[in-house]
Amino acid sequence: MTKYIFVTGGVVSSLGKGLAASSIGCLLEARGARVQMMKLDPYINVDPGTMSPFQHGECYVTDDGAETDLDLGHYERFTGAKLTKANNWTSGRIYLSVIEKERRGDYLGKTIQVIPHITDEIKTAVRAVAEKDSPDVLIVEIGGTVGDIESLPFMEAIRQLGNEEGKNNAIFVHVTLVPYIAAAGELKTKPTQHSVRELREIGIAPDILLCRSDRPLSLDLRRKIALFCNVQENAVISALDVSTIYEVPLAFHEQSLDSLIVEDLHLTEQFPNVDLKKWRELVATIKEPSEGAVKIAIVGKYVEFEDSYKSLREALTHAGVANNLKVNVNWIESEGLIDDKNYENRLQDYDAILVPGGFGKRGISGMLRAIKYARKSGTPFFGICLGMQTACIEFARNVCGLRDADSTEFNADTPFPIIFKLRDLVDIEELGGTMRLGAWQCELKEGSLAREIYHNSPEISERHRHRYEFNPEFRQVLEKEGLIISGISPDGKFVEMIELPKDAHPFFVGCQFHPEYKSKPLNAHPLFVSFVKAAHENRLNSENLKDDVSSDKQIEMPERAAVAGEE
Ligand code: GLN
């Protein structure tokens, strides 16, 4: 039988509800429980796939090709749960499903209302996850903040679910804020009191409060919160800011959150002990890696908003752990490189360069400059999705001499459409859910760097999210000049990975898929591990080179300068 934990948030958004839910999942798994996770998002978009990364941060993609909220990324990184489109529902998708049923006549002429039809649909979605995977515990996070008009149907649905499942089978965890007011010189509990009152008005009495604050809660303060919010004293948990997100489960465990939860759910006998050894080692390495640090430039489009590349940032941290290194990341807005005469000097500071995914024309020339620099200087380069596409364009223009080679995404009239619209998408104008999405197989070329990186696996599976693809018409031209196509789809249709020969460049790899979605803290993705390793080797080499002025780091690759278009 599945037990439920509902996680809500109060006072303000961005309190880290997703991380709190993930950390609870992590702790329960450390006790041996099988955990599933899901997120209910109150907004009307059917999924976050059409939302700007500036608005909503990264769109996380699951194996089955669902475009989901970035919190699902945390769930998969902190737990072993395998997520699908069943694990993320928005109001829009719930309403769409109800309206489709109404149009089909499924409701036999009834008046369709928020209660019971929308709430029933929500409950069915939640129970479907419990039924499909039969986890010991299903953690359900509700997006938004208590009191939002749009989240009311979700709140009502979880209230009903809690009631139907019964006291020892479902609990409510509320993440709230205890702000420090400088003028008074103290932490204030009133916002938390109000937030809990708001919850209780809806009929939900929280069992556990996770109180975010920038300093520890005193015993007195905990008592006060417990009294006013009607929870046990030991259920007022202090959720202090920590230096790495992977420390959150440990901080919760220190306050016995996991034993409290298993007690509340009557699971103590089943899951009495907790094993956090590996997790502790992970945090220790993140905090104090033995091999020093590397400095990586990410040249991308939405860099001022770090949430837009959430999984990427985490994947680099994981790869750092695997190499016992700290990965310092500098985000460089690619547009800023376009008119920067000193861009090479700027890039020289880094041990490696990464060009991540993105959409639209803005900033492409800056990426091409960074790639050209990486290719010629022998700086390790990793291009992901758009990063692979731009690497192909740079190679076509500057090595193959194909002037104005481009992707039709940026120039529909290019004479050399190296990258063009997915053949399956021609004539499809809709934007929602019309990309090549989710997990696809890829065959790796024997003897290639890619194959070596993936521990000599002949075939891999990675997640995709793109609308454009490599144009096979140009394959021969680019290969003739030295580009290696190291990964292709089993049907031979899609170029999935490219690289430069190992004797021409220490690490120059591009992939059409997004490996960052599958990287885990305790199981870092091999592509990132190798990239960070190459960055470290580059750092050590350059330190040696400083002592040896006669060495020339320049990589020689013949270029057809006479006909080459500048980036
Ligand atoms: N804009 C490119 C495409 O749609 C790349 C997408 C991406 O980087 N995710 O193909």
Coordinates of C-alpha atoms and ligand atoms in Angstrom, one line a residue:
M1 CA 0.0 0.0 0.0
T2 CA 1.3 3.4 -1.0
K3 CA 1.6 6.2 1.7
Y4 CA 1.4 9.8 0.6
I5 CA 3.4 12.9 1.5
F6 CA 1.9 16.2 0.2
V7 CA 4.4 19.1 0.1
T8 CA 3.0 22.7 0.0
G9 CA 4.6 26.1 0.2
G10 CA 3.7 29.3 1.9
V11 CA 4.6 33.0 2.3
V12 CA 6.7 33.4 -0.8
S13 CA 7.7 31.3 -3.8
S14 CA 11.3 30.1 -4.4
L15 CA 11.6 28.6 -1.0
G16 CA 13.1 25.4 -2.4
K17 CA 10.0 23.2 -2.1
G18 CA 11.3 21.0 -4.9
L19 CA 14.6 20.5 -3.1
A20 CA 12.8 19.8 0.2
A21 CA 10.5 17.2 -1.5
S22 CA 13.6 15.7 -3.2
S23 CA 15.5 15.6 0.0
I24 CA 12.7 13.8 1.8
G25 CA 12.6 11.3 -1.1
C26 CA 16.4 10.9 -0.7
L27 CA 16.1 10.2 3.0
L28 CA 13.3 7.7 2.6
E29 CA 15.3 5.8 0.0
A30 CA 18.3 5.9 2.4
R31 CA 16.0 4.0 4.8
G32 CA 15.2 1.5 2.1
A33 CA 11.8 2.7 1.0
R34 CA 10.8 2.7 -2.7
V35 CA 9.8 6.3 -3.5
Q36 CA 7.9 8.0 -6.3
M37 CA 7.6 11.7 -6.9
M38 CA 5.2 14.0 -8.7
K39 CA 4.6 17.7 -9.2
L40 CA 1.2 19.4 -9.6
D41 CA 1.6 22.9 -11.2
P42 CA -1.2 25.4 -11.0
Y43 CA -0.5 27.3 -14.2
I44 CA -2.6 27.0 -17.3
N45 CA 0.1 26.0 -19.8
V46 CA -0.4 22.3 -20.7
D47 CA 3.3 21.8 -20.0
P48 CA 6.3 24.1 -19.6
G49 CA 7.6 23.2 -23.0
T50 CA 6.4 26.5 -24.6
M51 CA 7.5 28.7 -21.7
S52 CA 10.5 31.0 -22.0
P53 CA 13.5 29.8 -19.9
F54 CA 13.5 33.4 -18.5
Q55 CA 10.0 32.8 -17.1
H56 CA 10.2 29.3 -15.9
G57 CA 13.8 28.2 -15.9
E58 CA 14.9 25.0 -17.5
C59 CA 12.4 22.6 -19.2
Y60 CA 13.3 19.2 -17.9
V61 CA 12.8 16.2 -20.3
T62 CA 12.0 12.7 -19.2
D63 CA 12.8 9.5 -21.1
D64 CA 9.3 9.3 -22.5
G65 CA 9.7 12.8 -23.9
A66 CA 7.6 14.8 -21.5
E67 CA 8.6 18.4 -21.2
T68 CA 8.3 19.0 -17.4
D69 CA 9.1 21.4 -14.6
L70 CA 12.7 21.7 -13.5
D71 CA 11.8 20.2 -10.1
L72 CA 11.5 16.8 -11.8
G73 CA 15.2 17.1 -12.5
H74 CA 15.8 17.4 -8.7
Y75 CA 13.6 14.4 -8.1
E76 CA 15.6 12.3 -10.5
R77 CA 18.9 13.5 -9.2
F78 CA 18.0 13.0 -5.5
T79 CA 16.2 9.7 -5.8
G80 CA 16.0 6.6 -8.0
A81 CA 12.5 7.4 -9.2
K82 CA 12.0 7.0 -12.9
L83 CA 9.7 9.8 -14.0
T84 CA 7.3 10.1 -17.0
K85 CA 4.6 12.5 -18.2
A86 CA 2.4 10.9 -15.5
N87 CA 4.6 12.6 -12.8
N88 CA 3.9 16.3 -13.8
W89 CA 0.4 17.7 -14.2
T90 CA -0.5 21.3 -14.8
S91 CA -4.0 22.9 -14.4
G92 CA -3.9 23.3 -18.1
R93 CA -3.4 19.6 -18.7
I94 CA -6.0 18.6 -16.1
Y95 CA -8.6 20.9 -17.6
L96 CA -7.7 19.8 -21.2
S97 CA -8.3 16.2 -20.1
V98 CA -11.6 17.0 -18.5
I99 CA -12.7 19.1 -21.5
E100 CA -11.8 16.3 -23.9
K101 CA -13.9 13.9 -21.9
E102 CA -16.8 16.4 -21.8
R103 CA -16.6 16.8 -25.6
R104 CA -16.6 13.0 -26.0
G105 CA -19.8 12.8 -23.9
D106 CA -18.1 10.8 -21.1
Y107 CA -19.9 12.7 -18.4
L108 CA -23.4 11.7 -19.7
G109 CA -24.8 15.2 -19.8
K110 CA -23.8 16.3 -16.3
T111 CA -22.8 19.9 -15.5
I112 CA -19.0 19.9 -15.3
Q113 CA -17.6 21.7 -12.2
V114 CA -14.3 22.3 -10.4
I115 CA -15.6 20.1 -7.6
P116 CA -16.0 17.2 -8.2
H117 CA -14.8 16.9 -11.9
I118 CA -11.5 18.8 -11.8
T119 CA -10.6 17.6 -8.3
D120 CA -11.5 14.0 -9.3
E121 CA -9.2 14.3 -12.3
I122 CA -6.4 15.5 -10.1
K123 CA -7.0 12.6 -7.6
T124 CA -7.0 10.1 -10.5
A125 CA -3.7 11.5 -11.8
V126 CA -2.1 11.1 -8.3
R127 CA -3.5 7.7 -7.7
A128 CA -2.5 6.5 -11.1
V129 CA 1.2 7.0 -10.2
A130 CA 0.7 5.1 -6.9
E131 CA -1.1 2.3 -8.8
K132 CA 1.4 2.0 -11.6
D133 CA 4.6 1.8 -9.6
S134 CA 3.2 0.8 -6.2
P135 CA 5.9 2.8 -4.3
D136 CA 6.1 2.6 -0.5
V137 CA 5.8 6.4 -0.5
L138 CA 4.5 8.9 -3.1
I139 CA 5.7 12.4 -2.6
V140 CA 3.4 15.0 -4.2
E141 CA 4.6 18.6 -4.5
I142 CA 2.1 21.3 -5.2
G143 CA 3.5 24.3 -7.1
G144 CA 2.8 27.9 -6.2
T145 CA 2.1 29.3 -2.8
V146 CA -0.9 28.6 -0.5
G147 CA -3.5 31.4 -1.0
D148 CA -3.0 31.5 -4.8
I149 CA -6.4 31.4 -6.5
E150 CA -5.2 29.0 -9.2
S151 CA -3.8 26.4 -6.8
L152 CA -7.2 26.0 -5.0
P153 CA -8.4 22.9 -7.0
F154 CA -5.1 21.1 -6.3
M155 CA -5.3 22.0 -2.6
E156 CA -8.9 20.8 -2.4
A157 CA -7.9 17.6 -4.2
I158 CA -5.0 16.8 -1.8
R159 CA -7.3 17.6 1.2
Q160 CA -9.7 15.0 -0.1
L161 CA -7.0 12.5 -0.8
G162 CA -5.6 13.0 2.7
N163 CA -9.0 12.4 4.2
E164 CA -9.7 9.3 2.0
E165 CA -6.3 7.7 2.7
G166 CA -6.6 8.3 6.5
K167 CA -4.4 9.8 9.1
N168 CA -1.5 7.4 9.2
N169 CA -1.3 7.0 5.4
A170 CA -1.0 10.6 4.3
I171 CA 0.8 13.6 5.8
F172 CA 1.2 17.2 4.9
V173 CA 4.5 19.0 4.9
H174 CA 4.5 22.8 4.6
V175 CA 7.6 24.7 3.5
T176 CA 7.5 28.2 4.9
L177 CA 9.6 31.3 5.6
V178 CA 10.8 32.7 8.9
P179 CA 12.4 36.0 7.9
Y180 CA 15.0 37.9 9.9
I181 CA 13.9 41.5 10.4
A182 CA 17.0 43.6 10.8
A183 CA 15.3 46.5 12.5
A184 CA 13.9 44.3 15.2
G185 CA 17.1 42.1 15.2
E186 CA 15.0 39.0 15.3
L187 CA 13.4 36.2 13.3
K188 CA 9.6 36.6 12.9
T189 CA 7.1 33.8 13.0
K190 CA 4.0 35.8 11.9
P191 CA 4.3 35.0 8.2
T192 CA 4.4 31.3 9.0
Q193 CA 1.4 31.6 11.3
H194 CA -0.6 33.3 8.6
S195 CA 0.4 30.8 6.0
V196 CA -0.6 27.9 8.2
R197 CA -3.9 29.6 9.0
E198 CA -4.5 30.0 5.2
L199 CA -3.9 26.2 4.8
R200 CA -6.2 25.3 7.7
E201 CA -8.9 27.5 6.1
I202 CA -8.8 25.2 3.1
G203 CA -9.0 22.2 5.5
I204 CA -5.4 21.1 5.5
A205 CA -3.6 20.9 8.9
P206 CA 0.1 20.5 8.3
D207 CA 1.9 17.8 10.2
I208 CA 5.4 19.1 9.6
L209 CA 6.8 22.6 9.0
L210 CA 10.0 23.2 7.2
C211 CA 11.0 26.7 8.1
R212 CA 13.4 28.4 5.8
S213 CA 15.5 31.0 7.5
D214 CA 19.0 32.4 7.2
R215 CA 19.9 31.7 10.8
P216 CA 19.0 28.9 13.2
L217 CA 15.6 28.8 15.0
S218 CA 16.0 28.9 18.8
L219 CA 14.1 26.4 20.9
D220 CA 11.8 29.2 22.0
L221 CA 11.0 30.1 18.5
R222 CA 10.2 26.5 17.6
R223 CA 7.9 26.2 20.6
K224 CA 6.1 29.4 19.6
I225 CA 5.7 28.1 16.0
A226 CA 4.5 24.7 17.3
L227 CA 2.0 26.3 19.6
F228 CA 0.5 28.8 17.1
C229 CA 0.5 26.4 14.2
N230 CA -0.7 23.4 16.1
V231 CA 2.1 21.0 15.3
Q232 CA 4.5 19.0 17.5
E233 CA 7.6 20.8 18.6
N234 CA 9.9 18.2 16.9
A235 CA 7.9 18.8 13.7
V236 CA 9.2 22.3 13.4
I237 CA 12.2 21.8 11.3
S238 CA 14.8 24.5 10.6
A239 CA 15.7 24.6 6.9
L240 CA 18.8 26.8 7.0
D241 CA 20.6 27.9 3.8
V242 CA 23.4 25.4 3.0
S243 CA 26.4 25.7 0.8
T244 CA 25.4 22.9 -1.5
I245 CA 21.9 21.6 -2.3
Y246 CA 23.1 18.0 -1.7
E247 CA 23.6 18.9 2.0
V248 CA 19.8 19.5 2.5
P249 CA 19.0 15.8 3.2
L250 CA 21.8 15.7 5.8
A251 CA 20.6 18.8 7.5
F252 CA 17.1 17.4 7.6
H253 CA 18.3 14.1 8.9
E254 CA 20.2 15.8 11.8
Q255 CA 16.8 17.1 13.0
S256 CA 15.4 13.6 12.7
L257 CA 13.0 14.6 9.9
D258 CA 13.1 11.1 8.4
S259 CA 12.3 9.3 11.6
L260 CA 9.5 11.7 12.2
I261 CA 8.0 11.0 8.8
V262 CA 8.3 7.2 9.1
E263 CA 6.7 7.4 12.5
D264 CA 3.8 9.6 11.2
L265 CA 3.2 7.1 8.4
H266 CA 3.6 4.1 10.6
L267 CA 6.6 2.8 8.6
T268 CA 9.2 2.8 11.3
E269 CA 9.2 -1.0 11.7
Q270 CA 9.5 -1.5 8.0
F271 CA 12.3 1.1 7.5
P272 CA 14.1 1.4 10.8
N273 CA 17.6 2.3 9.8
V274 CA 19.1 5.0 7.5
D275 CA 22.3 4.7 5.5
L276 CA 23.6 8.0 4.3
K277 CA 27.3 7.1 4.0
K278 CA 27.6 7.7 0.2
W279 CA 25.7 10.9 0.5
R280 CA 28.0 12.2 3.2
E281 CA 31.0 11.3 1.1
L282 CA 29.5 13.2 -1.8
V283 CA 28.9 16.3 0.2
A284 CA 32.4 16.1 1.7
T285 CA 34.0 15.9 -1.8
I286 CA 31.8 18.8 -3.1
K287 CA 33.0 20.9 -0.2
E288 CA 36.7 19.9 -0.2
P289 CA 37.8 18.2 -3.4
S290 CA 41.4 16.9 -3.2
E291 CA 42.5 17.9 -6.7
G292 CA 41.8 21.6 -6.7
A293 CA 39.6 23.4 -9.2
V294 CA 38.9 24.0 -12.9
K295 CA 37.4 27.0 -14.5
I296 CA 34.8 26.5 -17.3
A297 CA 33.2 29.1 -19.5
I298 CA 29.6 28.4 -20.5
V299 CA 28.9 30.5 -23.6
G300 CA 25.1 30.5 -23.9
K301 CA 21.9 32.5 -24.3
Y302 CA 20.0 32.6 -21.1
V303 CA 23.0 32.8 -18.8
E304 CA 21.9 35.6 -16.6
F305 CA 19.2 33.3 -15.3
E306 CA 20.9 30.3 -13.9
D307 CA 17.7 28.3 -13.6
S308 CA 17.6 28.0 -17.3
Y309 CA 20.5 25.6 -17.3
K310 CA 19.8 23.9 -14.0
S311 CA 20.6 20.3 -15.0
L312 CA 23.8 21.5 -16.8
R313 CA 25.1 23.2 -13.7
E314 CA 24.4 20.1 -11.6
A315 CA 25.9 17.7 -14.2
L316 CA 29.2 19.8 -14.0
T317 CA 29.1 19.6 -10.2
H318 CA 28.6 15.8 -10.4
A319 CA 31.5 15.5 -12.9
G320 CA 33.6 17.6 -10.5
V321 CA 32.9 15.1 -7.7
A322 CA 33.9 12.2 -10.0
N323 CA 37.2 13.9 -10.7
N324 CA 37.7 15.2 -7.1
L325 CA 37.6 18.7 -8.5
K326 CA 35.7 21.9 -7.9
V327 CA 34.1 23.1 -11.1
N328 CA 34.0 26.9 -11.2
V329 CA 31.6 28.0 -13.9
N330 CA 31.5 31.4 -15.5
W331 CA 28.4 32.2 -17.5
I332 CA 29.2 34.2 -20.6
E333 CA 26.4 35.8 -22.6
S334 CA 27.3 34.8 -26.1
E335 CA 25.9 38.1 -27.5
G336 CA 28.6 39.9 -25.5
L337 CA 31.3 38.2 -27.5
I338 CA 30.1 39.4 -30.8
D339 CA 31.6 43.0 -30.6
D340 CA 34.3 42.2 -28.1
K341 CA 37.7 42.7 -29.8
N342 CA 39.4 41.1 -26.9
Y343 CA 37.2 38.0 -26.8
E344 CA 40.2 35.7 -27.3
N345 CA 41.8 37.2 -24.2
R346 CA 38.6 36.7 -22.3
L347 CA 38.3 33.1 -23.3
Q348 CA 42.0 32.4 -22.6
D349 CA 41.2 32.5 -18.9
Y350 CA 39.3 29.2 -19.0
D351 CA 40.3 25.6 -18.9
A352 CA 37.4 24.5 -21.1
I353 CA 34.5 26.0 -23.0
L354 CA 30.9 24.6 -23.2
V355 CA 28.2 25.8 -25.5
P356 CA 24.8 24.6 -24.2
G357 CA 21.4 24.3 -25.8
G358 CA 19.2 27.2 -26.9
F359 CA 16.7 28.5 -29.4
G360 CA 16.7 31.4 -31.9
K361 CA 19.3 33.5 -33.7
R362 CA 20.4 35.9 -30.9
G363 CA 24.0 35.4 -29.8
I364 CA 24.9 32.7 -32.4
S365 CA 27.9 34.6 -33.8
G366 CA 29.3 34.9 -30.3
M367 CA 29.0 31.1 -29.9
L368 CA 30.7 30.6 -33.3
R369 CA 33.6 32.8 -32.1
A370 CA 34.0 30.9 -28.9
I371 CA 34.0 27.6 -30.8
K372 CA 36.5 28.8 -33.3
Y373 CA 38.7 29.9 -30.5
A374 CA 38.3 26.5 -28.7
R375 CA 39.0 24.5 -31.9
K376 CA 42.1 26.5 -32.8
S377 CA 43.6 26.8 -29.4
G378 CA 43.1 23.2 -28.4
T379 CA 40.9 24.3 -25.5
P380 CA 38.5 21.4 -24.5
F381 CA 35.2 22.0 -26.0
F382 CA 31.8 20.5 -25.4
G383 CA 28.8 21.4 -27.5
I384 CA 25.3 20.3 -26.4
C385 CA 22.4 20.4 -28.9
L386 CA 22.6 23.9 -30.2
G387 CA 26.3 23.7 -29.2
M388 CA 26.8 20.7 -31.5
Q389 CA 24.9 22.5 -34.3
T390 CA 26.9 25.6 -34.0
A391 CA 30.1 23.6 -33.9
C392 CA 29.1 22.0 -37.2
I393 CA 28.4 25.5 -38.7
E394 CA 31.7 26.8 -37.5
F395 CA 33.6 23.8 -39.0
A396 CA 31.7 24.1 -42.3
R397 CA 32.4 27.8 -42.6
N398 CA 36.0 28.0 -41.4
V399 CA 37.5 24.6 -42.2
C400 CA 35.5 23.5 -45.2
G401 CA 35.2 27.1 -46.7
L402 CA 31.4 27.0 -47.0
R403 CA 30.7 30.7 -46.8
D404 CA 27.6 31.6 -44.9
A405 CA 26.9 28.0 -43.9
D406 CA 24.2 28.1 -41.3
S407 CA 21.2 26.5 -39.7
T408 CA 17.9 27.3 -41.4
E409 CA 16.7 28.2 -37.8
F410 CA 18.9 31.4 -38.1
N411 CA 19.0 31.9 -41.9
A412 CA 16.3 30.3 -44.0
D413 CA 18.2 31.3 -47.2
T414 CA 21.6 30.0 -46.4
P415 CA 23.4 28.5 -49.4
F416 CA 24.7 25.7 -47.1
P417 CA 22.0 24.5 -44.7
I418 CA 24.3 22.4 -42.6
I419 CA 21.5 22.2 -40.0
F420 CA 17.9 22.1 -41.2
K421 CA 14.4 21.5 -39.8
L422 CA 13.8 18.0 -38.7
R423 CA 12.5 16.1 -41.7
D424 CA 9.6 14.8 -39.6
L425 CA 8.5 18.3 -38.7
V426 CA 8.3 19.9 -42.2
D427 CA 4.9 21.7 -42.5
I428 CA 4.2 21.4 -38.8
E429 CA 3.7 25.0 -37.4
E430 CA 2.4 24.2 -33.9
L431 CA 5.0 24.8 -31.2
G432 CA 3.8 22.7 -28.2
G433 CA 5.2 19.2 -28.0
T434 CA 6.4 19.2 -31.6
M435 CA 10.1 18.6 -31.2
R436 CA 12.1 15.4 -31.3
L437 CA 11.7 14.6 -27.6
G438 CA 12.8 12.0 -25.1
A439 CA 15.1 9.0 -25.2
W440 CA 16.5 7.8 -28.5
Q441 CA 19.1 5.2 -29.2
C442 CA 22.5 6.2 -30.7
E443 CA 25.2 4.0 -32.2
L444 CA 28.8 5.0 -31.4
K445 CA 31.6 4.7 -34.0
E446 CA 34.3 2.2 -33.1
G447 CA 37.6 3.8 -32.2
S448 CA 36.0 7.2 -31.6
L449 CA 36.5 9.4 -28.5
A450 CA 32.7 9.2 -27.9
R451 CA 32.9 5.4 -27.8
E452 CA 35.8 5.5 -25.4
I453 CA 34.0 8.0 -23.1
Y454 CA 31.0 5.7 -22.9
H455 CA 33.2 2.8 -21.8
N456 CA 33.2 1.3 -25.2
S457 CA 29.4 0.8 -25.4
P458 CA 28.3 0.3 -29.0
E459 CA 24.9 1.8 -28.3
I460 CA 23.6 4.4 -25.9
S461 CA 20.3 6.0 -25.1
E462 CA 20.0 9.8 -24.4
R463 CA 17.3 12.4 -24.1
H464 CA 16.5 14.9 -26.8
R465 CA 14.7 18.2 -27.3
H466 CA 15.3 19.8 -30.7
R467 CA 13.5 20.9 -33.8
Y468 CA 16.5 21.0 -36.2
E469 CA 19.0 18.3 -37.2
F470 CA 22.3 17.8 -39.1
N471 CA 21.7 17.8 -42.8
P472 CA 23.1 14.5 -44.1
E473 CA 23.8 16.1 -47.5
F474 CA 26.8 17.8 -46.0
R475 CA 28.1 14.8 -44.1
Q476 CA 30.7 13.8 -46.7
V477 CA 32.1 17.4 -47.2
L478 CA 32.6 17.8 -43.4
E479 CA 34.0 14.3 -42.9
K480 CA 36.4 14.9 -45.8
E481 CA 37.9 17.8 -43.9
G482 CA 38.3 15.9 -40.7
L483 CA 35.1 16.1 -38.8
I484 CA 34.2 12.7 -37.2
I485 CA 30.6 11.7 -37.0
S486 CA 30.9 9.6 -34.0
G487 CA 27.2 8.9 -33.1
I488 CA 24.3 8.2 -35.4
S489 CA 20.7 7.0 -34.8
P490 CA 20.3 3.2 -35.5
D491 CA 18.2 4.0 -38.6
G492 CA 21.1 6.1 -39.9
K493 CA 18.9 9.2 -40.2
F494 CA 20.2 11.4 -37.4
V495 CA 23.7 12.6 -36.7
E496 CA 23.9 12.5 -32.9
M497 CA 27.5 13.1 -32.0
I498 CA 30.5 14.8 -33.7
E499 CA 34.1 15.2 -32.7
L500 CA 37.5 16.2 -33.9
P501 CA 40.3 13.6 -34.3
K502 CA 42.1 12.8 -31.1
D503 CA 45.5 13.7 -32.7
A504 CA 44.1 17.1 -33.8
H505 CA 42.4 18.2 -30.6
P506 CA 42.5 16.9 -27.0
F507 CA 38.7 17.2 -26.5
F508 CA 36.3 18.6 -29.1
V509 CA 32.9 16.8 -28.7
G510 CA 29.4 17.7 -29.7
C511 CA 26.1 15.9 -29.1
Q512 CA 22.6 16.5 -30.4
F513 CA 21.1 15.2 -27.2
H514 CA 21.1 16.6 -23.6
P515 CA 23.3 14.3 -21.4
E516 CA 22.8 16.7 -18.5
Y517 CA 19.3 15.3 -17.9
K518 CA 20.7 11.9 -16.9
S519 CA 23.6 12.9 -14.7
K520 CA 23.3 12.0 -11.0
P521 CA 25.4 13.1 -8.1
L522 CA 26.4 9.6 -7.3
N523 CA 26.6 8.6 -10.9
A524 CA 28.0 11.4 -12.9
H525 CA 27.5 11.4 -16.7
P526 CA 30.5 10.0 -18.6
L527 CA 30.5 12.9 -21.1
F528 CA 30.8 15.5 -18.4
V529 CA 33.3 13.4 -16.4
S530 CA 35.6 13.3 -19.5
F531 CA 35.0 16.9 -20.3
V532 CA 36.0 18.1 -16.8
K533 CA 38.9 15.7 -16.8
A534 CA 40.1 17.3 -20.1
A535 CA 39.7 20.7 -18.6
H536 CA 41.9 19.6 -15.7
E537 CA 44.5 18.2 -18.0
N538 CA 44.5 21.4 -20.0
R539 CA 45.0 23.4 -16.8
L540 CA 47.9 21.3 -15.8
N541 CA 49.5 21.5 -19.3
S542 CA 49.1 25.3 -19.3
E543 CA 50.7 25.6 -16.0
N544 CA 53.6 23.5 -17.3
L545 CA 53.7 25.6 -20.5
K546 CA 54.2 28.8 -18.5
D547 CA 57.6 27.4 -17.6
D548 CA 58.4 26.4 -21.2
V549 CA 58.0 29.5 -23.4
S550 CA 59.1 27.7 -26.6
S551 CA 56.0 25.5 -26.7
D552 CA 53.2 26.5 -29.0
K553 CA 49.7 25.4 -28.0
Q554 CA 48.2 26.3 -31.4
I555 CA 46.3 23.4 -33.0
E556 CA 47.0 23.2 -36.8
M557 CA 44.1 22.2 -38.9
P558 CA 44.2 23.3 -42.5
E559 CA 41.6 26.0 -43.2
R560 CA 40.3 27.2 -46.5
A561 CA 40.8 30.8 -45.6
A562 CA 40.4 32.0 -49.2
V563 CA 36.7 31.1 -49.3
A564 CA 35.9 31.0 -45.7
G565 CA 33.2 33.4 -44.4
E566 CA 34.1 35.0 -41.1
E567 CA 31.9 33.9 -38.3
Ligands
GLN1 N1 17.3 25.3 -31.5 C1 17.9 24.0 -31.8 C2 16.9 23.1 -32.3 O1 15.7 23.3 -32.1 C3 18.6 23.5 -30.6 C4 17.7 23.1 -29.5 C5 18.4 22.9 -28.2 O2 19.5 23.3 -28.0 N2 17.7 22.3 -27.3 O3 17.2 22.1 -32.9

